Amino acid sequence: PPGVLESSMPLTWTGSCNLLVVTVATKETDGFRRFMRSARHFNYTIKVLGRGEPWKGGDYMTEPGGGQKVRLLKAGLQEMEEDKVVLFIDSYDVVFASGPKELLKKFQQTRHKVVFSAETLIWPDRHLEDKHPHFREGKRFLGSGGFIGYVPNLKEMVADWTGEDSDSDQLFFTKIYINPEKRKSINITLDNRCRMFHNLHGSLDEVVLKFEDGQVRARNVLYDTLPVVIHGNGPTKLQINYLSNYIPTVWTFETGCSVCLEDLRPLSGLKESEYPLVVIGIFIQQPTPFVSVFFETLLKLEYPKNRLKLFIYNQEQHHEVAVSSFLKDHGKEYQDVKVIGPEENMDRVASRNLGLDMCRQDKDCEYFFSMDIEVVLKNKDTLKILIEQNEPIIAPMITREGRLWTNFWGALSADGYYARSEDYVDIVQGRRVGVWNVPYLTKVYLVKASLLHEELSNNDLFSSGTLDLDMAFCHNARNKGVFMYVTNMHTFGRMLSTENYQMSHLHNDLWQIFENPKDWEERYIHENYTKIMRDKLIETPCPDVYWFPLFSDIGCDHIVQEMENFGQWSGGRNTDTRIQGGYENVPTIDIHMTQINYEKEWQKLLLDYIAPITETMYPGYYTKAQFDLAFVVRYKPDEQPFLRPHHDASTFTINIALNQKVLDYQGGGCRFIRYNCSVEAPRKGWALMHPGRLTHYHEGLRTTAGTRYIAVSFVDP
């Protein structure tokens, strides 16, 4: 088969040409798998040296090394046929942008027997600069991460190697190249205009992606060349990761993502007991709105609960009720639950490490799914989708309503903070859809447990002197060569804003209409509100009186409970210091929205949800939803059972039933006297809208049992 690994099975395919690609890979990293995928795509024949050997050649962040590669190449060349052309390249940070035919053609055009990749920067010994030959155009310095040549010439070149594995291969080859006799005898030159090789270090600004005919190339704009081998040498690992989201055909405009459905781990067809065991880490680190909604969403995740264990870290006393209520009702449905509460005073770093450790110590745990409490996962299949994608670390892309903010970064700045990648906006806005290798993830992501035993076995992955938690975690993953991905192949959900979250009320979420309008709407607005116009849900129980669904049951309950918790009901007397003039002609027992500091939120409710209906039902009238009076009225048989006939001080009035007839009270309703027409069975959460003055003289009918609550607004007084 094409692209076969010689180290793991006999080479049964010799390719369409005389080229053998040789690389050193002591272990199979994410970078190596990427290299192999691009090699297979172009039918290269690959020979891997050093499989299973410990690596002693250093890395790009330490002193020069790489001698081990020369030793392995020297031994490997002894078994190779003399007429072969060998391409010797690194693999962990390399991708092919084109095939062997183009590479060989360009090699032959050089009319040399060995061609090295070229670099802008000299390394590791700057004192040798003057000894490098000059070119009329192009790069002067040798790069040892890629070279191509005939077997006899390569044998001659490495014949004198007697160095240690930790010695510098770059220095060894450089000294051969700058020696005029050896350079001539072996017949070496450099690919100085990047026709075959492009080393990214020192020349990032020379490279742009070129999309053409269903293929993606890296174009060198300085020399107007299309290199075949792209090498993220030195500190350019993130840039090769970015380019390899596209090169060679990973994502194109014609096909979209061509590899997103490869190497999947399908879960369909498995019995529940065969699903991978997942530890879900839930982290509550600051006061956050809609915590109870988070747990309701968690319950709806499409995944067998007996294959889930929960690790819950709650730093907020304020949220203890929501956590304990969820566990009391549903804790036993999960295989295991561990809770770290505020009383334990555990810091954030320790809690993250402990969560990962719960999975690491459990031999059955296959994944750790980390979720911050402010994540709103709307897609019930999120966990299944991420597992099936079968990546080392993967996040579902979540956004913040109306902003370009997401839970990933497309690039990093030089100091390791946020930088916007060229494709970031296209990915966020869904113009490019796929699974993207990125340098940073936060808020919600899935980690394979196998990593926790190998590359990420360190017990402290989250602490760093200068970086925050997730930056430290991602930094550690990157340094171990672990790839992190974000997928936007589905819509997954969004992120709550935790700014301006007040905790001084009973139901603080009611105040979130400005900060988190979408979540506020889903929680508090009636599920049929958006269908009002389409499905003609507006009823007309009396002339010019319109009746439509507005609040959800929870919305009604929270408003009533908030008012009862506040508790300062008026006495129902004519004298009322809360209103202008201090006198109320037709008093009720009520609490004004201003008393609980809810007037701004109430006006936004009227503007967003009432004004559009007003303008439809009363054509030609446009409201700014101004009001002096908006209040909740309480009717009780032994307190104030009814309200005498009256006009409202409004252009139009909104009257919302906040509880349920029969269940909560008997009697009640509203009678419009001029039309002798009554609405006697108000539906909970439904609003009555009617003109206030002149035509709609009305009365509140007697409540005969229980307690009835309504929310009334006199709009445009």
XYZ file of C-alpha atoms in Angstrom:
717
model
C 0.000 0.000 0.000
C 1.116 3.585 -0.610
C 2.843 5.427 2.188
C 3.691 2.226 4.021
C 5.786 2.382 7.203
C 8.822 0.222 6.511
C 9.557 -0.190 10.182
C 6.246 -1.869 10.907
C 5.848 -4.098 7.835
C 7.777 -5.096 4.714
C 7.876 -2.444 2.014
C 5.467 -3.747 -0.604
C 5.096 -0.595 -2.674
C 7.953 1.221 -4.324
C 6.085 4.264 -5.520
C 6.001 5.686 -8.992
C 9.588 6.902 -8.887
C 13.015 6.200 -7.551
C 12.586 8.298 -4.409
C 12.736 7.019 -0.839
C 11.789 9.336 2.030
C 13.785 8.612 5.176
C 12.924 10.123 8.534
C 13.830 9.554 12.166
C 10.907 9.100 14.556
C 11.572 7.431 17.897
C 7.875 7.621 18.805
C 4.578 8.138 17.067
C 3.537 11.686 17.978
C 0.603 13.745 16.695
C 3.107 15.532 14.443
C 4.398 12.229 13.051
C 0.846 11.064 12.256
C 0.213 14.335 10.425
C 3.444 13.889 8.434
C 2.429 10.353 7.465
C -1.014 11.482 6.375
C 0.452 14.055 3.977
C 3.014 11.481 2.729
C 0.279 8.926 2.039
C -1.758 11.552 0.224
C 1.051 11.950 -2.348
C 2.139 8.277 -2.446
C 5.602 8.825 -1.005
C 7.514 5.720 0.074
C 8.600 6.202 3.687
C 11.327 4.518 5.712
C 11.302 5.321 9.449
C 14.519 4.985 11.438
C 14.916 4.839 15.218
C 11.469 3.462 16.060
C 11.346 2.531 19.753
C 14.808 3.969 20.516
C 15.055 6.512 23.335
C 15.675 9.976 21.843
C 18.974 11.499 22.991
C 19.287 14.214 20.382
C 17.866 17.159 22.392
C 15.145 19.475 21.086
C 14.809 22.914 19.575
C 14.446 24.596 22.976
C 17.689 23.194 24.380
C 21.286 23.186 23.180
C 22.047 22.036 19.612
C 21.549 18.299 19.163
C 20.342 15.872 16.503
C 23.483 13.744 16.155
C 21.355 10.646 16.689
C 19.736 11.317 13.296
C 23.121 11.263 11.533
C 24.088 7.987 13.251
C 20.816 6.350 12.195
C 21.079 7.685 8.644
C 24.663 6.476 8.288
C 23.613 2.940 9.307
C 20.421 3.061 7.227
C 22.232 4.100 4.021
C 24.280 0.889 4.056
C 21.134 -1.102 3.163
C 19.911 1.209 0.408
C 20.308 0.667 -3.327
C 22.941 2.899 -4.926
C 20.625 4.307 -7.610
C 18.034 5.570 -5.106
C 17.374 9.230 -4.434
C 16.866 9.727 -0.694
C 14.950 12.614 0.875
C 16.041 12.862 4.510
C 13.708 15.067 6.554
C 12.357 15.667 10.000
C 8.793 14.453 10.494
C 7.234 15.839 13.688
C 7.023 19.352 12.254
C 6.921 18.697 8.496
C 4.161 18.394 5.887
C 4.290 17.688 2.168
C 2.582 20.210 -0.101
C 3.172 18.271 -3.323
C 4.256 14.902 -4.644
C 7.476 13.021 -5.470
C 7.322 13.775 -9.192
C 7.561 17.550 -8.654
C 10.233 17.126 -5.977
C 12.450 14.945 -8.188
C 12.048 17.279 -11.145
C 13.138 20.272 -9.073
C 16.033 18.267 -7.616
C 17.256 17.291 -11.082
C 17.029 20.904 -12.244
C 19.628 21.908 -9.630
C 22.238 19.722 -11.410
C 23.750 18.805 -8.038
C 23.957 15.452 -6.270
C 22.931 16.691 -2.792
C 20.633 19.661 -2.065
C 20.045 21.005 1.442
C 17.196 23.213 2.571
C 18.255 26.817 3.121
C 17.750 29.181 6.038
C 17.668 32.911 6.617
C 19.346 32.544 10.017
C 22.705 30.954 10.752
C 22.742 28.394 13.568
C 24.328 27.115 15.810
C 27.674 28.887 15.197
C 27.378 32.477 13.939
C 31.148 32.761 13.579
C 30.987 30.609 10.456
C 28.894 33.180 8.544
C 31.741 34.494 6.353
C 32.654 30.995 5.229
C 29.248 30.420 3.550
C 29.262 30.951 -0.215
C 27.275 33.924 -1.540
C 24.357 33.582 -3.946
C 23.147 36.238 -6.336
C 19.677 35.743 -4.842
C 18.285 33.710 -1.990
C 19.216 32.290 1.397
C 22.860 31.562 2.237
C 22.706 29.247 5.242
C 22.257 25.492 5.412
C 19.287 23.856 7.187
C 19.872 20.240 8.232
C 16.159 19.476 8.745
C 15.757 18.543 5.074
C 18.050 17.430 2.263
C 17.834 15.263 -0.835
C 20.557 13.361 -2.659
C 21.819 10.213 -4.316
C 22.752 7.343 -1.999
C 26.515 7.239 -2.901
C 26.905 10.980 -2.316
C 24.999 10.833 0.990
C 27.189 7.909 2.099
C 30.308 9.957 1.340
C 28.825 12.912 3.234
C 28.174 10.994 6.477
C 31.179 8.671 6.259
C 33.229 10.706 8.765
C 30.482 10.902 11.408
C 31.763 9.622 14.764
C 29.928 12.064 17.013
C 27.652 11.569 20.007
C 23.858 11.377 19.676
C 23.626 14.743 21.432
C 26.103 16.487 19.096
C 24.790 18.930 16.507
C 23.822 17.505 13.130
C 23.412 21.089 11.876
C 27.030 21.951 12.746
C 28.326 18.689 11.245
C 26.655 19.292 7.873
C 27.475 23.025 7.910
C 31.209 22.282 8.286
C 31.062 19.908 5.311
C 29.198 22.521 3.235
C 31.591 25.411 4.006
C 34.613 23.238 3.130
C 35.092 23.974 -0.600
C 36.772 20.617 -1.343
C 34.056 18.537 0.310
C 31.298 20.689 -1.144
C 32.691 20.074 -4.625
C 33.505 16.385 -4.098
C 30.033 15.513 -2.722
C 28.466 18.079 -5.120
C 26.311 19.939 -2.558
C 24.206 23.058 -3.030
C 21.396 24.806 -1.173
C 17.769 25.164 -2.234
C 18.285 28.870 -1.718
C 15.034 30.069 -3.337
C 12.828 27.563 -1.482
C 11.738 25.637 -4.567
C 11.821 22.327 -2.674
C 12.048 23.157 1.028
C 10.713 25.978 3.138
C 12.025 26.371 6.679
C 9.644 28.692 8.528
C 12.007 29.939 11.235
C 13.175 33.436 10.349
C 10.974 33.637 7.263
C 7.353 33.415 8.394
C 6.406 36.589 6.563
C 7.539 35.050 3.261
C 4.754 32.454 3.297
C 1.108 32.738 2.298
C -1.463 30.029 1.631
C -2.337 29.583 -2.027
C -5.724 27.983 -2.697
C -5.996 26.536 -6.201
C -7.935 23.729 -7.885
C -8.895 21.869 -4.737
C -5.345 21.962 -3.388
C -3.536 24.263 -0.960
C 0.125 25.214 -1.292
C 2.427 27.444 0.725
C 3.687 30.131 -1.629
C 6.968 31.874 -0.957
C 6.159 35.467 -1.924
C 9.790 36.605 -1.745
C 10.936 34.248 -4.512
C 7.524 33.411 -5.998
C 8.100 29.680 -5.504
C 5.913 26.782 -4.357
C 8.012 24.625 -1.987
C 7.217 20.911 -1.747
C 8.304 20.345 1.884
C 7.169 22.752 4.627
C 9.178 22.572 7.840
C 8.161 24.270 11.101
C 11.711 24.323 12.400
C 12.712 25.863 15.739
C 10.028 27.943 17.446
C 7.555 27.846 14.529
C 5.526 24.817 15.640
C 2.300 26.832 15.906
C 2.762 28.191 12.387
C 3.226 24.729 10.854
C 0.129 23.652 12.806
C -1.784 26.560 11.256
C -0.574 25.852 7.697
C -1.315 22.151 8.058
C -4.964 22.937 8.798
C -5.013 23.492 5.015
C -1.979 21.897 3.292
C -2.187 19.833 1.137
C -5.965 19.257 0.934
C -6.989 19.179 4.610
C -9.386 22.069 4.030
C -10.119 23.630 0.651
C -12.813 25.976 -0.612
C -14.015 23.269 -2.992
C -14.277 20.342 -0.574
C -14.369 21.928 2.879
C -12.716 19.617 5.397
C -11.506 16.454 3.674
C -10.124 14.662 6.757
C -12.764 15.448 9.399
C -14.499 12.110 8.890
C -11.307 10.018 8.921
C -10.063 7.937 11.879
C -13.304 8.377 13.809
C -14.332 6.381 16.874
C -17.999 5.574 16.162
C -20.256 5.086 19.180
C -23.429 4.155 17.331
C -24.217 0.484 17.677
C -22.528 0.201 21.077
C -24.480 -1.105 24.046
C -24.739 1.416 26.878
C -22.312 -0.649 28.949
C -19.734 -0.424 26.128
C -19.605 3.366 26.025
C -16.253 4.809 27.146
C -16.193 5.908 30.787
C -15.927 9.694 31.086
C -15.145 11.829 34.111
C -16.900 15.192 33.734
C -15.180 17.993 35.642
C -17.515 20.897 36.498
C -15.872 24.059 37.781
C -17.781 26.869 39.555
C -15.246 29.595 40.199
C -17.308 32.776 40.445
C -20.917 33.891 40.881
C -22.601 32.849 37.637
C -26.142 33.241 36.304
C -28.374 30.307 35.338
C -26.491 27.657 37.330
C -29.628 25.557 37.728
C -30.048 25.696 33.923
C -26.478 24.340 33.555
C -27.428 21.282 35.609
C -30.694 20.828 33.686
C -28.606 20.832 30.467
C -26.112 18.363 31.964
C -28.995 15.990 32.666
C -30.077 16.160 29.037
C -26.640 15.151 27.637
C -27.217 12.152 25.356
C -24.838 9.759 27.080
C -25.443 6.822 29.437
C -25.249 8.280 32.957
C -23.868 5.034 34.364
C -20.797 5.639 32.137
C -20.254 9.094 33.633
C -18.539 10.152 36.831
C -18.841 13.725 38.077
C -16.176 15.864 39.705
C -17.791 19.108 40.920
C -15.674 21.966 42.258
C -17.754 24.793 43.708
C -16.003 27.808 45.154
C -19.209 29.846 45.569
C -21.359 29.595 48.687
C -24.108 31.294 46.691
C -24.406 28.256 44.386
C -24.421 25.569 47.087
C -28.222 25.269 46.906
C -28.225 24.610 43.139
C -25.435 22.006 43.436
C -26.944 20.128 46.388
C -30.438 20.220 44.876
C -29.108 18.678 41.626
C -27.197 15.973 43.505
C -30.135 15.192 45.788
C -32.441 14.671 42.800
C -30.027 13.089 40.321
C -26.652 12.254 41.920
C -27.460 8.539 42.154
C -27.997 8.298 38.374
C -24.241 8.760 37.807
C -21.610 6.086 38.419
C -19.829 8.257 40.973
C -19.802 11.856 42.206
C -17.037 13.768 43.971
C -17.737 17.282 45.271
C -15.270 19.887 46.519
C -17.301 22.624 48.240
C -16.433 26.181 49.352
C -15.748 24.973 52.915
C -12.661 23.077 51.678
C -10.924 26.292 50.551
C -9.207 24.526 47.673
C -7.578 26.864 45.172
C -8.451 26.786 41.474
C -5.194 25.253 40.281
C -5.418 22.389 42.778
C -9.048 21.719 41.800
C -8.172 21.423 38.087
C -5.277 19.084 38.804
C -7.474 17.006 41.139
C -10.196 16.713 38.455
C -7.702 15.348 35.910
C -6.308 13.082 38.607
C -9.735 11.539 39.250
C -9.583 10.273 35.661
C -5.847 9.458 35.757
C -6.217 7.248 38.854
C -9.236 5.398 37.447
C -8.083 2.543 35.200
C -11.459 2.523 33.422
C -11.542 6.262 32.682
C -11.037 6.922 28.963
C -11.776 10.654 28.805
C -11.859 13.747 30.981
C -14.499 16.287 29.907
C -13.837 19.696 31.459
C -16.695 22.202 31.679
C -16.803 25.612 33.317
C -20.179 26.517 34.795
C -20.647 29.472 32.409
C -20.792 27.137 29.382
C -24.255 26.757 27.853
C -24.193 23.522 25.843
C -27.248 23.581 23.588
C -26.233 20.456 21.649
C -27.226 17.308 23.576
C -24.830 15.205 21.484
C -21.749 17.304 22.251
C -19.937 14.652 24.298
C -20.617 11.910 21.737
C -19.499 14.142 18.843
C -16.212 14.984 20.585
C -15.445 11.358 21.461
C -16.214 10.211 17.909
C -13.851 12.829 16.481
C -11.064 10.839 18.171
C -8.522 13.641 18.746
C -6.095 13.923 21.706
C -7.685 17.130 23.038
C -10.737 18.666 21.384
C -13.136 21.482 22.206
C -16.564 22.259 20.789
C -16.504 25.845 19.529
C -18.739 27.989 21.710
C -19.367 31.668 21.139
C -20.558 34.670 23.076
C -23.796 36.145 21.783
C -23.217 39.052 19.401
C -19.409 38.999 19.825
C -16.416 37.471 18.055
C -15.335 35.900 21.347
C -14.952 32.108 21.387
C -13.291 29.486 23.581
C -10.223 29.111 21.319
C -7.410 31.241 19.938
C -6.257 30.816 16.360
C -2.759 32.117 17.109
C -0.535 33.328 19.938
C 1.378 36.581 20.270
C 5.138 36.488 20.878
C 4.535 36.625 24.652
C 2.065 33.736 24.568
C -1.206 35.687 24.695
C -4.062 36.097 22.210
C -3.386 36.872 18.568
C -5.974 36.694 15.797
C -5.192 34.182 13.076
C -6.041 35.038 9.501
C -8.889 32.502 9.447
C -10.290 33.194 12.940
C -13.287 35.289 11.884
C -14.181 32.875 9.053
C -14.133 29.952 11.509
C -16.149 31.802 14.163
C -18.751 32.936 11.643
C -18.990 29.490 10.034
C -17.602 30.378 6.604
C -14.919 27.718 7.177
C -16.145 24.570 8.876
C -13.910 21.783 10.109
C -11.693 20.506 12.909
C -8.866 22.975 13.518
C -5.467 22.524 15.151
C -5.185 25.534 17.500
C -2.756 26.694 20.212
C -5.257 27.469 22.968
C -8.598 26.167 24.262
C -10.610 27.107 27.315
C -13.951 26.666 29.131
C -14.950 23.264 27.677
C -12.782 20.502 26.180
C -12.297 16.732 26.102
C -8.943 15.102 26.965
C -8.026 11.494 26.156
C -7.056 9.676 29.361
C -4.149 7.981 27.554
C -2.430 11.403 27.483
C -2.726 11.643 31.275
C -0.616 8.489 31.604
C 1.964 9.499 28.996
C 2.663 13.006 27.662
C 0.565 14.741 30.352
C 1.395 12.491 33.292
C 2.691 15.459 35.328
C 0.343 15.963 38.313
C 0.513 19.744 38.021
C -0.531 20.849 34.531
C -2.357 24.038 35.490
C 0.070 26.179 37.449
C 2.506 28.677 36.036
C 4.031 31.798 37.514
C 2.625 34.144 34.904
C -0.066 32.313 32.928
C -3.645 31.660 33.955
C -4.989 28.117 34.396
C -5.952 27.219 30.866
C -2.978 29.024 29.335
C -0.688 26.945 31.562
C -2.485 23.719 30.590
C -2.283 24.504 26.856
C 1.360 25.570 27.208
C 2.160 22.181 28.782
C 0.274 20.306 26.044
C 2.059 22.242 23.274
C 5.466 21.647 24.848
C 4.790 17.901 24.827
C 3.839 18.001 21.142
C 0.172 17.244 21.895
C -2.220 18.708 19.326
C -5.348 20.533 20.461
C -8.341 20.910 18.185
C -11.536 22.908 18.057
C -14.497 21.749 15.974
C -17.151 24.013 14.468
C -18.769 21.225 12.455
C -21.892 21.535 14.615
C -23.470 24.326 16.613
C -22.663 23.530 20.222
C -23.681 26.459 22.380
C -22.471 29.655 23.913
C -20.784 31.284 26.869
C -22.519 33.267 29.570
C -21.277 36.672 30.580
C -20.576 36.707 34.325
C -19.986 40.462 34.420
C -22.374 42.597 36.487
C -23.951 39.565 38.145
C -25.729 40.853 41.260
C -26.351 38.497 44.157
C -28.598 40.693 46.284
C -31.916 39.186 45.145
C -33.690 35.872 45.587
C -33.725 35.110 41.833
C -30.743 37.032 40.506
C -31.155 35.569 37.017
C -34.225 37.790 36.495
C -31.839 40.747 36.244
C -29.851 39.182 33.351
C -31.962 40.560 30.487
C -29.170 42.987 29.486
C -26.078 40.853 30.151
C -27.342 37.493 28.844
C -30.483 38.273 26.822
C -30.649 34.931 24.999
C -30.402 32.890 28.192
C -32.856 35.204 29.929
C -35.325 34.686 27.080
C -34.963 30.899 27.097
C -35.550 30.808 30.838
C -38.293 33.371 31.255
C -40.183 33.909 27.984
C -43.018 31.545 27.028
C -41.934 28.794 24.608
C -44.695 29.829 22.178
C -43.880 33.550 22.197
C -41.803 33.377 19.002
C -44.658 31.596 17.187
C -47.244 34.288 18.028
C -47.301 35.903 14.584
C -46.540 32.815 12.499
C -49.155 30.601 14.142
C -51.651 33.425 14.817
C -51.642 32.761 18.557
C -52.995 36.183 19.502
C -56.581 35.870 20.704
C -59.174 38.647 20.945
C -61.422 37.753 23.909
C -63.040 41.251 23.895
C -63.034 44.150 21.390
C -59.518 45.615 21.053
C -58.262 43.349 23.868
C -55.414 41.087 22.813
C -54.290 37.995 24.660
C -50.985 36.210 24.015
C -48.320 34.050 25.730
C -45.453 36.019 27.295
C -43.824 34.457 30.395
C -42.771 30.871 31.047
C -44.033 29.170 34.206
C -40.618 29.689 35.804
C -40.703 33.376 34.826
C -44.063 33.787 36.588
C -42.928 31.849 39.652
C -39.696 33.804 40.010
C -41.455 37.186 39.805
C -44.028 36.141 42.441
C -41.350 34.666 44.720
C -39.164 37.761 44.301
C -42.060 40.014 45.358
C -43.020 37.829 48.320
C -39.361 37.673 49.346
C -39.216 41.496 49.223
C -42.460 41.480 51.197
C -43.248 45.203 51.422
C -46.798 45.057 50.026
C -48.666 48.359 50.007
C -51.691 48.683 52.279
C -54.119 49.290 49.419
C -54.871 52.849 50.656
C -55.422 55.982 48.541
C -52.422 57.708 50.086
C -49.305 56.367 48.322
C -45.927 58.073 48.695
C -44.454 55.914 45.920
C -46.276 57.786 43.156
C -46.190 61.332 41.865
C -48.734 63.443 43.735
C -48.901 60.880 46.553
C -52.534 59.899 45.850
C -53.872 56.727 44.182
C -57.483 56.911 43.059
C -57.968 53.139 42.659
C -55.445 51.526 45.008
C -54.365 47.887 44.974
C -52.198 45.807 47.287
C -48.996 45.796 45.247
C -45.224 46.172 44.991
C -43.769 48.455 42.329
C -40.941 47.302 40.047
C -38.960 50.341 41.220
C -39.024 48.996 44.787
C -37.006 45.940 43.789
C -34.820 47.933 41.331
C -36.354 46.184 38.343
C -37.666 49.150 36.345
C -34.855 49.182 33.712
C -35.188 45.436 33.127
C -38.983 45.752 32.954
C -38.777 48.511 30.361
C -36.453 46.355 28.232
C -39.004 43.521 28.503
C -41.750 45.886 27.285
C -39.580 47.225 24.445
C -38.349 43.832 23.234
C -41.436 41.685 23.728
C -44.501 43.951 23.993
C -43.764 46.847 21.602
C -43.574 44.607 18.460
C -47.019 43.178 19.255
C -48.488 46.603 20.052
C -47.291 47.926 16.710
C -48.828 44.948 14.879
C -52.182 44.975 16.651
C -52.606 48.758 16.849
C -51.267 49.787 13.390
C -49.828 53.290 13.176
C -49.063 53.474 16.904
C -45.386 53.317 17.887
C -44.457 52.973 21.528
C -41.243 53.670 23.397
C -42.632 51.583 26.270
C -42.400 54.422 28.806
C -44.175 53.864 32.099
C -44.590 55.532 35.482
C -46.316 52.556 37.009
C -45.421 48.880 36.683
C -46.273 46.662 39.624
C -47.357 43.233 40.842
C -50.829 43.077 42.411
C -51.899 40.499 44.994
C -55.596 39.574 45.352
C -56.796 37.550 48.357
C -60.343 37.022 49.657
C -59.377 38.322 53.135
C -57.113 41.134 51.898
C -58.162 42.747 48.620
C -60.423 40.364 46.688
C -61.382 42.625 43.725
C -60.888 46.065 42.139
C -63.685 48.497 41.436
C -64.354 49.817 37.893
C -61.710 52.280 36.657
C -59.748 53.638 33.698
C -55.985 53.148 33.624
C -53.581 56.111 33.426
C -52.095 54.742 30.219
C -52.334 54.707 26.437
C -52.406 50.932 26.756
C -52.105 48.497 29.621
C -50.380 45.139 29.970
C -51.843 42.717 32.489
C -49.950 39.409 32.931
C -51.367 36.464 34.901
C -48.604 35.158 37.174
C -50.314 32.063 38.525
C -52.890 29.424 37.652
C -56.647 29.551 38.204
C -58.082 26.509 40.050
C -54.599 25.366 41.084
C -53.688 28.580 42.952
C -56.940 30.529 43.326
C -60.672 30.588 42.538
C -62.610 33.418 40.878
C -60.711 36.432 39.559
C -60.507 37.798 36.028
C -61.095 41.111 34.275
C -64.412 42.574 33.012
C -64.614 45.318 30.365
C -67.813 47.101 31.296
C -68.587 48.959 28.065
C -68.565 45.670 26.143
C -69.912 43.550 29.031
C -67.102 41.162 28.217
C -64.987 39.245 30.756
C -61.758 37.261 30.675
C -62.470 34.917 33.570
C -59.914 32.168 33.095
C -56.578 33.959 32.681
C -53.814 31.595 31.598
C -50.590 31.646 33.583
C -47.887 33.590 31.724
C -50.326 35.101 29.200
C -50.628 38.871 28.814
C -53.784 40.891 28.213
C -53.157 44.095 26.247
C -55.898 46.732 26.074
C -56.317 50.505 25.671
C -56.149 52.315 29.002
C -58.262 55.435 28.710
C -61.713 56.316 27.331
C -62.936 53.022 25.854
C -61.835 50.239 28.174
C -63.405 50.989 31.531
C -62.822 47.743 33.492
C -62.863 46.034 36.888
C -60.949 43.240 38.631
C -63.365 40.375 39.390
C -63.536 38.900 42.884
C -60.986 36.287 43.951
C -62.951 33.845 46.102
C -60.178 31.522 47.327
C -56.363 31.271 47.304
C -54.073 34.076 46.134
C -54.001 35.598 42.667
C -51.031 37.561 41.310
C -50.892 39.780 38.219
C -48.170 42.046 36.802
C -49.595 45.331 35.496
C -47.909 48.044 33.403
C -49.457 51.400 32.459
C -47.569 52.070 29.225
C -47.170 55.561 27.689
C -49.117 57.422 30.417
